[in-house]
Amino acid sequence: MSSIMKLRIAVIVVAAVVVLSVVFAFFWPGWAVRKAATPSQLHTEVTSATPTIKASPLPKDASSLLSAMPDSVANFARTSAKATTEWKASEPVEEYSVVYSNGTESEDATLIVGQWATSATAQQQYDSLNGASTGDQLATGNIKVDGKTTGSYVVKQAGDGKAVAIWKNDTAVFKISGPTDSVETLYEHFPL
């Protein structure tokens, strides 16, 4: 066999390998084609869920901050709301503890919300809470309102099936703690 014939056979073999690679990569079985992720069925169900229990009313003299706390978030309803002093050392203007429940007490989550006079002092509180929380980080990111970053959030595993979500939005700081599934549902769907 001549060297030209060997060269032609080698070129044909290489071309066949390239064509087969393209076919296998993009058409069958398609391992090189990036498929769109299918949305999680759980989030669809939770988003459309409505609470099975009734929200407790807010006090008649509720401040603007407390009044902004939603009656319900996904399938959770507010079952209590009261003033608290958990963050007193950082001198918030106001601070409240709000419990959200889906009717199963073991799945209740507690929201602590506070407001500070400036965004800078709220940021100090957020940084302090974030620094004090331990555990594996589940999520983190920025909060945007009308395309402008107004704060950030972090969600961490707290052990024993519990989690904590902390976020800052301008002058307000929020912290939800409770069972991991409850915390994830509440922070993902919380309107503030």
mmCIF file of N, CA and C in Angstrom, residues 43 111 122-123 125-127 129-131 133 136-145 148-157 164-170 172-176 183-190 192:
data_model
loop_
_atom_site.group_PDB
_atom_site.id
_atom_site.type_symbol
_atom_site.label_atom_id
_atom_site.label_comp_id
_atom_site.label_asym_id
_atom_site.label_seq_id
_atom_site.Cartn_x
_atom_site.Cartn_y
_atom_site.Cartn_z
ATOM 1 N N HIS A 43 -41.671 24.052 44.958
ATOM 2 C CA HIS A 43 -41.827 25.498 44.994
ATOM 3 C C HIS A 43 -43.127 25.936 44.320
ATOM 4 N N LEU A 111 -39.794 34.980 63.122
ATOM 5 C CA LEU A 111 -39.159 36.106 62.443
ATOM 6 C C LEU A 111 -38.881 37.196 63.476
ATOM 7 N N ALA A 122 -28.073 49.526 60.203
ATOM 8 C CA ALA A 122 -28.729 48.250 59.874
ATOM 9 C C ALA A 122 -27.705 47.269 59.310
ATOM 10 N N GLN A 123 -26.778 47.764 58.503
ATOM 11 C CA GLN A 123 -25.727 46.905 57.945
ATOM 12 C C GLN A 123 -24.847 46.335 59.055
ATOM 13 N N GLN A 125 -25.800 45.626 62.081
ATOM 14 C CA GLN A 125 -26.574 44.555 62.720
ATOM 15 C C GLN A 125 -26.578 43.302 61.842
ATOM 16 N N TYR A 126 -26.787 43.484 60.544
ATOM 17 C CA TYR A 126 -26.767 42.354 59.609
ATOM 18 C C TYR A 126 -25.411 41.637 59.683
ATOM 19 N N ASP A 127 -24.321 42.402 59.624
ATOM 20 C CA ASP A 127 -22.981 41.812 59.681
ATOM 21 C C ASP A 127 -22.760 41.072 60.992
ATOM 22 N N LEU A 129 -25.107 39.662 62.970
ATOM 23 C CA LEU A 129 -25.910 38.434 62.961
ATOM 24 C C LEU A 129 -25.283 37.381 62.061
ATOM 25 N N ASN A 130 -24.834 37.809 60.884
ATOM 26 C CA ASN A 130 -24.225 36.885 59.936
ATOM 27 C C ASN A 130 -22.949 36.298 60.522
ATOM 28 N N GLY A 131 -22.141 37.124 61.163
ATOM 29 C CA GLY A 131 -20.902 36.649 61.763
ATOM 30 C C GLY A 131 -21.132 35.696 62.923
ATOM 31 N N SER A 133 -23.755 33.645 63.256
ATOM 32 C CA SER A 133 -24.411 32.396 62.862
ATOM 33 C C SER A 133 -23.372 31.423 62.312
ATOM 34 N N ASP A 136 -23.351 25.313 57.783
ATOM 35 C CA ASP A 136 -23.133 25.354 56.337
ATOM 36 C C ASP A 136 -24.033 26.388 55.690
ATOM 37 N N GLN A 137 -23.474 27.112 54.753
ATOM 38 C CA GLN A 137 -24.233 28.130 54.027
ATOM 39 C C GLN A 137 -25.087 27.452 52.965
ATOM 40 N N LEU A 138 -26.384 27.732 52.973
ATOM 41 C CA LEU A 138 -27.307 27.149 52.002
ATOM 42 C C LEU A 138 -27.557 28.080 50.821
ATOM 43 N N ALA A 139 -27.532 29.399 51.071
ATOM 44 C CA ALA A 139 -27.787 30.379 50.011
ATOM 45 C C ALA A 139 -27.260 31.736 50.434
ATOM 46 N N THR A 140 -26.936 32.560 49.448
ATOM 47 C CA THR A 140 -26.508 33.928 49.699
ATOM 48 C C THR A 140 -26.752 34.745 48.440
ATOM 49 N N GLY A 141 -26.902 36.039 48.593
ATOM 50 C CA GLY A 141 -27.117 36.879 47.419
ATOM 51 C C GLY A 141 -27.482 38.298 47.805
ATOM 52 N N ASN A 142 -27.835 39.082 46.798
ATOM 53 C CA ASN A 142 -28.221 40.473 47.000
ATOM 54 C C ASN A 142 -29.719 40.643 46.861
ATOM 55 N N ILE A 143 -30.245 41.621 47.563
ATOM 56 C CA ILE A 143 -31.659 41.985 47.445
ATOM 57 C C ILE A 143 -31.723 43.201 46.543
ATOM 58 N N LYS A 144 -32.570 43.112 45.520
ATOM 59 C CA LYS A 144 -32.701 44.224 44.577
ATOM 60 C C LYS A 144 -34.131 44.717 44.569
ATOM 61 N N VAL A 145 -34.268 46.024 44.556
ATOM 62 C CA VAL A 145 -35.572 46.671 44.427
ATOM 63 C C VAL A 145 -35.469 47.619 43.250
ATOM 64 N N LYS A 148 -32.044 48.077 41.786
ATOM 65 C CA LYS A 148 -31.002 48.640 42.642
ATOM 66 C C LYS A 148 -30.790 47.718 43.848
ATOM 67 N N THR A 149 -29.536 47.424 44.157
ATOM 68 C CA THR A 149 -29.226 46.586 45.313
ATOM 69 C C THR A 149 -29.495 47.371 46.590
ATOM 70 N N THR A 150 -30.400 46.829 47.431
ATOM 71 C CA THR A 150 -30.753 47.503 48.684
ATOM 72 C C THR A 150 -30.308 46.713 49.910
ATOM 73 N N GLY A 151 -29.742 45.547 49.679
ATOM 74 C CA GLY A 151 -29.305 44.733 50.802
ATOM 75 C C GLY A 151 -28.806 43.385 50.342
ATOM 76 N N SER A 152 -28.654 42.478 51.294
ATOM 77 C CA SER A 152 -28.176 41.145 50.980
ATOM 78 C C SER A 152 -28.798 40.138 51.938
ATOM 79 N N TYR A 153 -28.616 38.853 51.615
ATOM 80 C CA TYR A 153 -29.174 37.799 52.458
ATOM 81 C C TYR A 153 -28.204 36.628 52.548
ATOM 82 N N VAL A 154 -28.387 35.851 53.591
ATOM 83 C CA VAL A 154 -27.637 34.616 53.767
ATOM 84 C C VAL A 154 -28.545 33.624 54.489
ATOM 85 N N VAL A 155 -28.467 32.361 54.093
ATOM 86 C CA VAL A 155 -29.217 31.290 54.752
ATOM 87 C C VAL A 155 -28.201 30.239 55.169
ATOM 88 N N LYS A 156 -28.256 29.845 56.445
ATOM 89 C CA LYS A 156 -27.296 28.857 56.962
ATOM 90 C C LYS A 156 -28.020 27.738 57.691
ATOM 91 N N GLN A 157 -27.433 26.551 57.600
ATOM 92 C CA GLN A 157 -27.920 25.402 58.360
ATOM 93 C C GLN A 157 -27.556 25.646 59.819
ATOM 94 N N VAL A 164 -31.378 29.170 59.591
ATOM 95 C CA VAL A 164 -31.618 30.583 59.867
ATOM 96 C C VAL A 164 -31.383 31.358 58.568
ATOM 97 N N ALA A 165 -32.285 32.281 58.289
ATOM 98 C CA ALA A 165 -32.146 33.177 57.132
ATOM 99 C C ALA A 165 -32.053 34.594 57.679
ATOM 100 N N ILE A 166 -31.047 35.330 57.225
ATOM 101 C CA ILE A 166 -30.842 36.705 57.680
ATOM 102 C C ILE A 166 -30.761 37.583 56.441
ATOM 103 N N TRP A 167 -31.505 38.679 56.442
ATOM 104 C CA TRP A 167 -31.380 39.609 55.335
ATOM 105 C C TRP A 167 -31.596 41.039 55.784
ATOM 106 N N LYS A 168 -31.009 41.942 54.996
ATOM 107 C CA LYS A 168 -31.102 43.380 55.237
ATOM 108 C C LYS A 168 -31.685 44.009 53.993
ATOM 109 N N ASN A 169 -32.667 44.870 54.207
ATOM 110 C CA ASN A 169 -33.259 45.619 53.105
ATOM 111 C C ASN A 169 -33.317 47.078 53.548
ATOM 112 N N ASP A 170 -32.359 47.868 53.115
ATOM 113 C CA ASP A 170 -32.211 49.276 53.459
ATOM 114 C C ASP A 170 -31.992 49.434 54.964
ATOM 115 N N ALA A 172 -33.941 48.012 57.427
ATOM 116 C CA ALA A 172 -34.567 46.914 58.180
ATOM 117 C C ALA A 172 -33.724 45.649 58.080
ATOM 118 N N VAL A 173 -33.691 44.891 59.178
ATOM 119 C CA VAL A 173 -32.987 43.615 59.218
ATOM 120 C C VAL A 173 -33.994 42.550 59.648
ATOM 121 N N PHE A 174 -33.937 41.395 59.000
ATOM 122 C CA PHE A 174 -34.857 40.289 59.254
ATOM 123 C C PHE A 174 -34.054 39.033 59.575
ATOM 124 N N LYS A 175 -34.581 38.226 60.490
ATOM 125 C CA LYS A 175 -33.964 36.934 60.811
ATOM 126 C C LYS A 175 -35.089 35.934 61.050
ATOM 127 N N ILE A 176 -35.129 34.902 60.219
ATOM 128 C CA ILE A 176 -36.115 33.825 60.389
ATOM 129 C C ILE A 176 -35.359 32.591 60.843
ATOM 130 N N VAL A 183 -38.041 27.649 56.977
ATOM 131 C CA VAL A 183 -37.217 28.844 56.775
ATOM 132 C C VAL A 183 -37.032 29.108 55.285
ATOM 133 N N GLU A 184 -36.726 28.057 54.516
ATOM 134 C CA GLU A 184 -36.515 28.247 53.078
ATOM 135 C C GLU A 184 -37.792 28.746 52.393
ATOM 136 N N THR A 185 -38.932 28.203 52.743
ATOM 137 C CA THR A 185 -40.193 28.656 52.152
ATOM 138 C C THR A 185 -40.457 30.113 52.501
ATOM 139 N N LEU A 186 -40.279 30.464 53.761
ATOM 140 C CA LEU A 186 -40.586 31.830 54.200
ATOM 141 C C LEU A 186 -39.643 32.858 53.593
ATOM 142 N N TYR A 187 -38.331 32.608 53.615
ATOM 143 C CA TYR A 187 -37.435 33.644 53.100
ATOM 144 C C TYR A 187 -37.564 33.781 51.584
ATOM 145 N N GLU A 188 -37.822 32.671 50.875
ATOM 146 C CA GLU A 188 -37.963 32.735 49.415
ATOM 147 C C GLU A 188 -39.209 33.519 48.997
ATOM 148 N N HIS A 189 -40.271 33.474 49.797
ATOM 149 C CA HIS A 189 -41.533 34.090 49.403
ATOM 150 C C HIS A 189 -41.894 35.334 50.208
ATOM 151 N N PHE A 190 -41.045 35.705 51.154
ATOM 152 C CA PHE A 190 -41.345 36.868 51.999
ATOM 153 C C PHE A 190 -41.312 38.132 51.143
ATOM 154 N N LEU A 192 -40.837 41.319 51.698
ATOM 155 C CA LEU A 192 -40.013 42.475 52.052
ATOM 156 C C LEU A 192 -38.534 42.177 51.956
#
